[in-house]
């Protein structure tokens, strides 16, 4: 599907959506683009876990997900974060539909490493037929990063990875991975562009770590899957760091 823009936003971003954000989305739609949102909610999941005295354990930027952690994750993403986002969009006059794994099994996945990470999953398949139908009727799908295995087991999947797979399957023109910083930093400089080869070098040099690691891994996968460009930024109105497949000079 052409002229698709996929946006991944964190849970905190969902509480700080500005007028200019909605104006940009509105302009994209007026220009004939179709918009898909994938949301995270890590901050709110961690906050709820702490309130319930459940340990928060992270490994390589991924949340180790026990059975109890999975239930909290479902509760926060589907019961708190997603309704907040959909209501904001509706108040601005957009037609939106909130989706999670139980909606036509929109995200099918498998366990990433059950022994080490618990119910953390990786995406195997996106049910694009449902998304294409919604986009054709000018709806904005707003998707929680939860998947189901073929056996019906729930999975907690990194939202950047889900956004990457959705963008790849829809052959998106652009993928925005919103974060709390304006891009990728190297030697105290915010980079305007990065090639996929440069990302591999930054990983080897351990310049990239923590939550930025899955973002850039997702970006590389998306580019290799046919997405034209990936933006890592804190605002969709600003390009941030643009990831492209060609060699660029940073």
PDB file of C-alpha atoms in Angstrom, residues 2-237:
ATOM      1  CA  UNK A   2       1.498   3.314  -1.076  1.00  0.00           C
ATOM      2  CA  UNK A   3       1.572   6.662   0.731  1.00  0.00           C
ATOM      3  CA  UNK A   4       1.463   5.160   4.213  1.00  0.00           C
ATOM      4  CA  UNK A   5       3.113   6.867   7.194  1.00  0.00           C
ATOM      5  CA  UNK A   6       3.602   4.770  10.328  1.00  0.00           C
ATOM      6  CA  UNK A   7       4.184   6.484  13.675  1.00  0.00           C
ATOM      7  CA  UNK A   8       5.373   4.752  16.810  1.00  0.00           C
ATOM      8  CA  UNK A   9       4.822   6.763  19.975  1.00  0.00           C
ATOM      9  CA  UNK A  10       5.591   5.996  23.583  1.00  0.00           C
ATOM     10  CA  UNK A  11       3.016   6.111  26.335  1.00  0.00           C
ATOM     11  CA  UNK A  12       4.349   9.408  27.703  1.00  0.00           C
ATOM     12  CA  UNK A  13       4.076  10.967  24.237  1.00  0.00           C
ATOM     13  CA  UNK A  14       0.405  10.018  24.225  1.00  0.00           C
ATOM     14  CA  UNK A  15      -0.166  12.370  27.159  1.00  0.00           C
ATOM     15  CA  UNK A  16       1.663  15.228  25.467  1.00  0.00           C
ATOM     16  CA  UNK A  17       0.171  15.363  21.980  1.00  0.00           C
ATOM     17  CA  UNK A  18       0.328  18.941  20.767  1.00  0.00           C
ATOM     18  CA  UNK A  19      -1.856  20.932  18.412  1.00  0.00           C
ATOM     19  CA  UNK A  20       0.985  20.972  15.899  1.00  0.00           C
ATOM     20  CA  UNK A  21       1.158  17.153  16.029  1.00  0.00           C
ATOM     21  CA  UNK A  22      -2.485  16.856  15.009  1.00  0.00           C
ATOM     22  CA  UNK A  23      -2.077  19.567  12.394  1.00  0.00           C
ATOM     23  CA  UNK A  24       0.728  17.544  10.795  1.00  0.00           C
ATOM     24  CA  UNK A  25      -1.356  14.353  10.778  1.00  0.00           C
ATOM     25  CA  UNK A  26      -4.277  16.292   9.293  1.00  0.00           C
ATOM     26  CA  UNK A  27      -2.033  17.726   6.561  1.00  0.00           C
ATOM     27  CA  UNK A  28      -0.684  14.276   5.735  1.00  0.00           C
ATOM     28  CA  UNK A  29      -4.214  12.991   5.291  1.00  0.00           C
ATOM     29  CA  UNK A  30      -5.158  15.975   3.138  1.00  0.00           C
ATOM     30  CA  UNK A  31      -2.139  15.177   0.960  1.00  0.00           C
ATOM     31  CA  UNK A  32      -3.484  11.663   0.449  1.00  0.00           C
ATOM     32  CA  UNK A  33      -1.340   9.836   2.989  1.00  0.00           C
ATOM     33  CA  UNK A  34      -2.714   7.102   5.234  1.00  0.00           C
ATOM     34  CA  UNK A  35      -1.568   7.095   8.860  1.00  0.00           C
ATOM     35  CA  UNK A  36      -1.066   4.176  11.272  1.00  0.00           C
ATOM     36  CA  UNK A  37      -0.142   4.582  14.967  1.00  0.00           C
ATOM     37  CA  UNK A  38       1.613   1.990  17.131  1.00  0.00           C
ATOM     38  CA  UNK A  39       1.881   2.969  20.784  1.00  0.00           C
ATOM     39  CA  UNK A  40       4.043   1.825  23.639  1.00  0.00           C
ATOM     40  CA  UNK A  41       3.561   2.453  27.327  1.00  0.00           C
ATOM     41  CA  UNK A  42       6.732   1.353  29.071  1.00  0.00           C
ATOM     42  CA  UNK A  43       6.795   4.209  31.598  1.00  0.00           C
ATOM     43  CA  UNK A  44       3.241   3.498  32.738  1.00  0.00           C
ATOM     44  CA  UNK A  45       3.829  -0.252  32.860  1.00  0.00           C
ATOM     45  CA  UNK A  46       6.877   0.256  35.070  1.00  0.00           C
ATOM     46  CA  UNK A  47       4.964   2.702  37.256  1.00  0.00           C
ATOM     47  CA  UNK A  48       2.117   0.233  37.761  1.00  0.00           C
ATOM     48  CA  UNK A  49       4.530  -2.620  38.474  1.00  0.00           C
ATOM     49  CA  UNK A  50       6.243  -0.552  41.153  1.00  0.00           C
ATOM     50  CA  UNK A  51       2.898   0.306  42.719  1.00  0.00           C
ATOM     51  CA  UNK A  52       2.081  -3.404  42.853  1.00  0.00           C
ATOM     52  CA  UNK A  53       5.575  -4.283  44.155  1.00  0.00           C
ATOM     53  CA  UNK A  54       6.415  -6.315  41.058  1.00  0.00           C
ATOM     54  CA  UNK A  55      10.122  -6.163  40.100  1.00  0.00           C
ATOM     55  CA  UNK A  56      10.976  -4.382  36.830  1.00  0.00           C
ATOM     56  CA  UNK A  57      13.696  -6.308  34.995  1.00  0.00           C
ATOM     57  CA  UNK A  58      15.095  -5.117  31.654  1.00  0.00           C
ATOM     58  CA  UNK A  59      17.485  -6.914  29.333  1.00  0.00           C
ATOM     59  CA  UNK A  60      18.932  -5.243  26.207  1.00  0.00           C
ATOM     60  CA  UNK A  61      16.104  -2.714  26.222  1.00  0.00           C
ATOM     61  CA  UNK A  62      13.385  -5.398  26.508  1.00  0.00           C
ATOM     62  CA  UNK A  63      11.146  -5.986  29.529  1.00  0.00           C
ATOM     63  CA  UNK A  64      11.474  -9.464  31.030  1.00  0.00           C
ATOM     64  CA  UNK A  65       7.813 -10.511  31.078  1.00  0.00           C
ATOM     65  CA  UNK A  66       6.573 -12.960  33.688  1.00  0.00           C
ATOM     66  CA  UNK A  67       2.941 -14.063  33.789  1.00  0.00           C
ATOM     67  CA  UNK A  68       2.213 -11.321  36.323  1.00  0.00           C
ATOM     68  CA  UNK A  69       4.083  -8.705  34.275  1.00  0.00           C
ATOM     69  CA  UNK A  70       2.120  -9.711  31.178  1.00  0.00           C
ATOM     70  CA  UNK A  71      -1.207  -9.143  32.943  1.00  0.00           C
ATOM     71  CA  UNK A  72      -0.078  -5.692  34.087  1.00  0.00           C
ATOM     72  CA  UNK A  73       1.148  -4.894  30.569  1.00  0.00           C
ATOM     73  CA  UNK A  74      -2.222  -5.865  29.060  1.00  0.00           C
ATOM     74  CA  UNK A  75      -4.085  -3.826  31.651  1.00  0.00           C
ATOM     75  CA  UNK A  76      -1.993  -0.693  31.108  1.00  0.00           C
ATOM     76  CA  UNK A  77      -1.747  -0.800  27.304  1.00  0.00           C
ATOM     77  CA  UNK A  78      -5.354  -1.753  26.535  1.00  0.00           C
ATOM     78  CA  UNK A  79      -7.044  -0.185  29.554  1.00  0.00           C
ATOM     79  CA  UNK A  80      -5.094   3.031  30.013  1.00  0.00           C
ATOM     80  CA  UNK A  81      -2.742   4.122  27.232  1.00  0.00           C
ATOM     81  CA  UNK A  82      -4.757   3.188  24.165  1.00  0.00           C
ATOM     82  CA  UNK A  83      -8.037   4.798  25.321  1.00  0.00           C
ATOM     83  CA  UNK A  84      -6.089   7.975  26.131  1.00  0.00           C
ATOM     84  CA  UNK A  85      -4.650   8.154  22.626  1.00  0.00           C
ATOM     85  CA  UNK A  86      -7.880   7.307  20.814  1.00  0.00           C
ATOM     86  CA  UNK A  87      -9.832   9.888  22.809  1.00  0.00           C
ATOM     87  CA  UNK A  88      -7.267  12.605  21.978  1.00  0.00           C
ATOM     88  CA  UNK A  89      -7.556  11.828  18.268  1.00  0.00           C
ATOM     89  CA  UNK A  90     -11.349  11.734  18.404  1.00  0.00           C
ATOM     90  CA  UNK A  91     -11.454  15.109  20.156  1.00  0.00           C
ATOM     91  CA  UNK A  92      -9.437  16.514  17.246  1.00  0.00           C
ATOM     92  CA  UNK A  93     -11.962  15.168  14.740  1.00  0.00           C
ATOM     93  CA  UNK A  94     -10.114  12.080  13.470  1.00  0.00           C
ATOM     94  CA  UNK A  95     -11.749   8.702  12.826  1.00  0.00           C
ATOM     95  CA  UNK A  96      -9.729   6.120  14.769  1.00  0.00           C
ATOM     96  CA  UNK A  97      -9.955   2.466  15.762  1.00  0.00           C
ATOM     97  CA  UNK A  98      -8.043   1.006  18.727  1.00  0.00           C
ATOM     98  CA  UNK A  99      -6.634  -2.455  18.009  1.00  0.00           C
ATOM     99  CA  UNK A 100      -4.850  -5.175  19.960  1.00  0.00           C
ATOM    100  CA  UNK A 101      -3.914  -8.794  19.302  1.00  0.00           C
ATOM    101  CA  UNK A 102      -7.434 -10.055  20.030  1.00  0.00           C
ATOM    102  CA  UNK A 103      -8.840  -7.976  17.124  1.00  0.00           C
ATOM    103  CA  UNK A 104      -8.735 -10.464  14.280  1.00  0.00           C
ATOM    104  CA  UNK A 105      -5.354 -11.677  15.617  1.00  0.00           C
ATOM    105  CA  UNK A 106      -3.822  -8.627  13.968  1.00  0.00           C
ATOM    106  CA  UNK A 107      -0.349  -9.460  15.338  1.00  0.00           C
ATOM    107  CA  UNK A 108       0.859 -13.061  15.289  1.00  0.00           C
ATOM    108  CA  UNK A 109       4.169 -13.809  16.930  1.00  0.00           C
ATOM    109  CA  UNK A 110       6.436 -16.313  18.607  1.00  0.00           C
ATOM    110  CA  UNK A 111       8.424 -16.305  21.844  1.00  0.00           C
ATOM    111  CA  UNK A 112      11.756 -14.526  21.499  1.00  0.00           C
ATOM    112  CA  UNK A 113      13.515 -16.450  24.288  1.00  0.00           C
ATOM    113  CA  UNK A 114      10.997 -17.888  26.723  1.00  0.00           C
ATOM    114  CA  UNK A 115      13.594 -19.162  29.200  1.00  0.00           C
ATOM    115  CA  UNK A 116      15.303 -15.783  29.545  1.00  0.00           C
ATOM    116  CA  UNK A 117      12.654 -13.181  28.653  1.00  0.00           C
ATOM    117  CA  UNK A 118       9.388 -14.947  29.485  1.00  0.00           C
ATOM    118  CA  UNK A 119       6.434 -13.821  27.362  1.00  0.00           C
ATOM    119  CA  UNK A 120       8.411 -11.400  25.223  1.00  0.00           C
ATOM    120  CA  UNK A 121       7.624 -12.027  21.586  1.00  0.00           C
ATOM    121  CA  UNK A 122       8.735 -11.202  18.083  1.00  0.00           C
ATOM    122  CA  UNK A 123       6.376 -10.453  15.221  1.00  0.00           C
ATOM    123  CA  UNK A 124       5.828 -13.174  12.657  1.00  0.00           C
ATOM    124  CA  UNK A 125       2.857 -11.784  10.760  1.00  0.00           C
ATOM    125  CA  UNK A 126       0.659  -8.680  10.537  1.00  0.00           C
ATOM    126  CA  UNK A 127      -2.957  -9.057   9.390  1.00  0.00           C
ATOM    127  CA  UNK A 128      -2.745  -6.337   6.757  1.00  0.00           C
ATOM    128  CA  UNK A 129      -6.184  -6.962   5.244  1.00  0.00           C
ATOM    129  CA  UNK A 130      -7.882  -5.437   8.286  1.00  0.00           C
ATOM    130  CA  UNK A 131      -5.482  -2.483   8.311  1.00  0.00           C
ATOM    131  CA  UNK A 132      -5.931  -1.831   4.597  1.00  0.00           C
ATOM    132  CA  UNK A 133      -9.721  -1.866   5.006  1.00  0.00           C
ATOM    133  CA  UNK A 134      -9.533   0.684   7.831  1.00  0.00           C
ATOM    134  CA  UNK A 135      -7.107   2.892   5.917  1.00  0.00           C
ATOM    135  CA  UNK A 136      -9.274   2.768   2.816  1.00  0.00           C
ATOM    136  CA  UNK A 137     -12.176   4.126   4.877  1.00  0.00           C
ATOM    137  CA  UNK A 138      -9.970   6.967   6.206  1.00  0.00           C
ATOM    138  CA  UNK A 139      -9.627   5.548   9.700  1.00  0.00           C
ATOM    139  CA  UNK A 140      -6.389   5.736  11.688  1.00  0.00           C
ATOM    140  CA  UNK A 141      -5.607   2.341  13.285  1.00  0.00           C
ATOM    141  CA  UNK A 142      -4.058   2.735  16.754  1.00  0.00           C
ATOM    142  CA  UNK A 143      -2.326  -0.518  17.667  1.00  0.00           C
ATOM    143  CA  UNK A 144      -1.094  -1.854  21.030  1.00  0.00           C
ATOM    144  CA  UNK A 145       2.137  -3.904  20.785  1.00  0.00           C
ATOM    145  CA  UNK A 146       0.674  -7.161  22.027  1.00  0.00           C
ATOM    146  CA  UNK A 147       0.668 -10.324  19.955  1.00  0.00           C
ATOM    147  CA  UNK A 148      -0.737 -13.826  20.028  1.00  0.00           C
ATOM    148  CA  UNK A 149       0.988 -17.078  19.172  1.00  0.00           C
ATOM    149  CA  UNK A 150      -0.786 -19.527  16.884  1.00  0.00           C
ATOM    150  CA  UNK A 151      -1.780 -21.368  20.075  1.00  0.00           C
ATOM    151  CA  UNK A 152      -3.399 -18.229  21.483  1.00  0.00           C
ATOM    152  CA  UNK A 153      -0.708 -17.302  24.021  1.00  0.00           C
ATOM    153  CA  UNK A 154      -0.317 -13.562  24.616  1.00  0.00           C
ATOM    154  CA  UNK A 155       3.012 -11.895  23.876  1.00  0.00           C
ATOM    155  CA  UNK A 156       4.543  -8.614  24.979  1.00  0.00           C
ATOM    156  CA  UNK A 157       6.321  -7.236  21.900  1.00  0.00           C
ATOM    157  CA  UNK A 158       8.587  -4.217  21.666  1.00  0.00           C
ATOM    158  CA  UNK A 159       6.544  -1.407  20.092  1.00  0.00           C
ATOM    159  CA  UNK A 160       9.432  -0.342  17.832  1.00  0.00           C
ATOM    160  CA  UNK A 161       9.588  -3.859  16.408  1.00  0.00           C
ATOM    161  CA  UNK A 162       5.828  -3.910  15.819  1.00  0.00           C
ATOM    162  CA  UNK A 163       5.961  -0.526  14.088  1.00  0.00           C
ATOM    163  CA  UNK A 164       8.808  -1.755  11.911  1.00  0.00           C
ATOM    164  CA  UNK A 165       6.877  -4.850  10.837  1.00  0.00           C
ATOM    165  CA  UNK A 166       3.676  -2.898  10.159  1.00  0.00           C
ATOM    166  CA  UNK A 167       5.625  -0.357   8.080  1.00  0.00           C
ATOM    167  CA  UNK A 168       7.346  -3.158   6.188  1.00  0.00           C
ATOM    168  CA  UNK A 169       4.131  -5.063   5.456  1.00  0.00           C
ATOM    169  CA  UNK A 170       2.366  -1.900   4.268  1.00  0.00           C
ATOM    170  CA  UNK A 171       5.488  -0.735   2.365  1.00  0.00           C
ATOM    171  CA  UNK A 172       5.307   2.609   4.125  1.00  0.00           C
ATOM    172  CA  UNK A 173       6.896   5.723   2.702  1.00  0.00           C
ATOM    173  CA  UNK A 174       8.045   6.809   6.166  1.00  0.00           C
ATOM    174  CA  UNK A 175       8.311   5.334   9.634  1.00  0.00           C
ATOM    175  CA  UNK A 176       8.588   7.691  12.607  1.00  0.00           C
ATOM    176  CA  UNK A 177       9.979   6.237  15.834  1.00  0.00           C
ATOM    177  CA  UNK A 178       9.163   8.918  18.390  1.00  0.00           C
ATOM    178  CA  UNK A 179      11.357   9.068  21.457  1.00  0.00           C
ATOM    179  CA  UNK A 180      12.233  11.590  24.168  1.00  0.00           C
ATOM    180  CA  UNK A 181      15.327  12.894  22.353  1.00  0.00           C
ATOM    181  CA  UNK A 182      15.604  14.684  18.973  1.00  0.00           C
ATOM    182  CA  UNK A 183      17.571  11.896  17.291  1.00  0.00           C
ATOM    183  CA  UNK A 184      20.710   9.779  17.575  1.00  0.00           C
ATOM    184  CA  UNK A 185      23.751  11.368  19.212  1.00  0.00           C
ATOM    185  CA  UNK A 186      27.381  10.643  18.402  1.00  0.00           C
ATOM    186  CA  UNK A 187      30.228  12.514  20.113  1.00  0.00           C
ATOM    187  CA  UNK A 188      27.801  15.168  21.428  1.00  0.00           C
ATOM    188  CA  UNK A 189      26.387  15.793  17.952  1.00  0.00           C
ATOM    189  CA  UNK A 190      22.832  15.027  16.851  1.00  0.00           C
ATOM    190  CA  UNK A 191      23.115  13.141  13.566  1.00  0.00           C
ATOM    191  CA  UNK A 192      20.971  14.235  10.620  1.00  0.00           C
ATOM    192  CA  UNK A 193      21.391  10.986   8.691  1.00  0.00           C
ATOM    193  CA  UNK A 194      22.665   7.473   9.277  1.00  0.00           C
ATOM    194  CA  UNK A 195      23.165   4.570   6.918  1.00  0.00           C
ATOM    195  CA  UNK A 196      22.397   0.994   7.922  1.00  0.00           C
ATOM    196  CA  UNK A 197      26.141   0.227   7.764  1.00  0.00           C
ATOM    197  CA  UNK A 198      26.944   3.056  10.159  1.00  0.00           C
ATOM    198  CA  UNK A 199      24.396   1.712  12.635  1.00  0.00           C
ATOM    199  CA  UNK A 200      26.213  -1.639  12.690  1.00  0.00           C
ATOM    200  CA  UNK A 201      29.471   0.186  13.462  1.00  0.00           C
ATOM    201  CA  UNK A 202      27.865   2.207  16.274  1.00  0.00           C
ATOM    202  CA  UNK A 203      26.513  -1.002  17.822  1.00  0.00           C
ATOM    203  CA  UNK A 204      29.943  -2.653  17.661  1.00  0.00           C
ATOM    204  CA  UNK A 205      31.505   0.395  19.326  1.00  0.00           C
ATOM    205  CA  UNK A 206      28.764   0.245  21.995  1.00  0.00           C
ATOM    206  CA  UNK A 207      27.792   3.853  21.275  1.00  0.00           C
ATOM    207  CA  UNK A 208      24.210   2.643  20.902  1.00  0.00           C
ATOM    208  CA  UNK A 209      22.721   0.962  23.967  1.00  0.00           C
ATOM    209  CA  UNK A 210      19.620   0.759  26.144  1.00  0.00           C
ATOM    210  CA  UNK A 211      16.281   1.781  24.654  1.00  0.00           C
ATOM    211  CA  UNK A 212      17.899   3.229  21.512  1.00  0.00           C
ATOM    212  CA  UNK A 213      19.195  -0.221  20.556  1.00  0.00           C
ATOM    213  CA  UNK A 214      15.832  -1.803  19.604  1.00  0.00           C
ATOM    214  CA  UNK A 215      14.874   1.441  17.836  1.00  0.00           C
ATOM    215  CA  UNK A 216      17.848   1.339  15.513  1.00  0.00           C
ATOM    216  CA  UNK A 217      17.597  -2.415  15.033  1.00  0.00           C
ATOM    217  CA  UNK A 218      13.974  -1.851  14.003  1.00  0.00           C
ATOM    218  CA  UNK A 219      15.027   0.930  11.655  1.00  0.00           C
ATOM    219  CA  UNK A 220      17.528  -1.311   9.875  1.00  0.00           C
ATOM    220  CA  UNK A 221      14.980  -4.106   9.527  1.00  0.00           C
ATOM    221  CA  UNK A 222      12.379  -1.683   8.174  1.00  0.00           C
ATOM    222  CA  UNK A 223      14.760  -0.227   5.565  1.00  0.00           C
ATOM    223  CA  UNK A 224      15.819  -3.693   4.431  1.00  0.00           C
ATOM    224  CA  UNK A 225      12.119  -4.612   4.231  1.00  0.00           C
ATOM    225  CA  UNK A 226      11.339  -1.814   1.790  1.00  0.00           C
ATOM    226  CA  UNK A 227      10.445   1.201   3.955  1.00  0.00           C
ATOM    227  CA  UNK A 228      11.946   4.242   2.233  1.00  0.00           C
ATOM    228  CA  UNK A 229      13.133   6.108   5.313  1.00  0.00           C
ATOM    229  CA  UNK A 230      12.948   5.915   9.090  1.00  0.00           C
ATOM    230  CA  UNK A 231      12.954   8.996  11.328  1.00  0.00           C
ATOM    231  CA  UNK A 232      14.083   8.860  14.940  1.00  0.00           C
ATOM    232  CA  UNK A 233      12.888  12.081  16.531  1.00  0.00           C
ATOM    233  CA  UNK A 234      10.857  13.566  19.368  1.00  0.00           C
ATOM    234  CA  UNK A 235       8.409  15.373  17.055  1.00  0.00           C
ATOM    235  CA  UNK A 236       6.885  14.344  13.735  1.00  0.00           C
ATOM    236  CA  UNK A 237       7.207  17.952  12.607  1.00  0.00           C
TER     237      UNK A 237
END
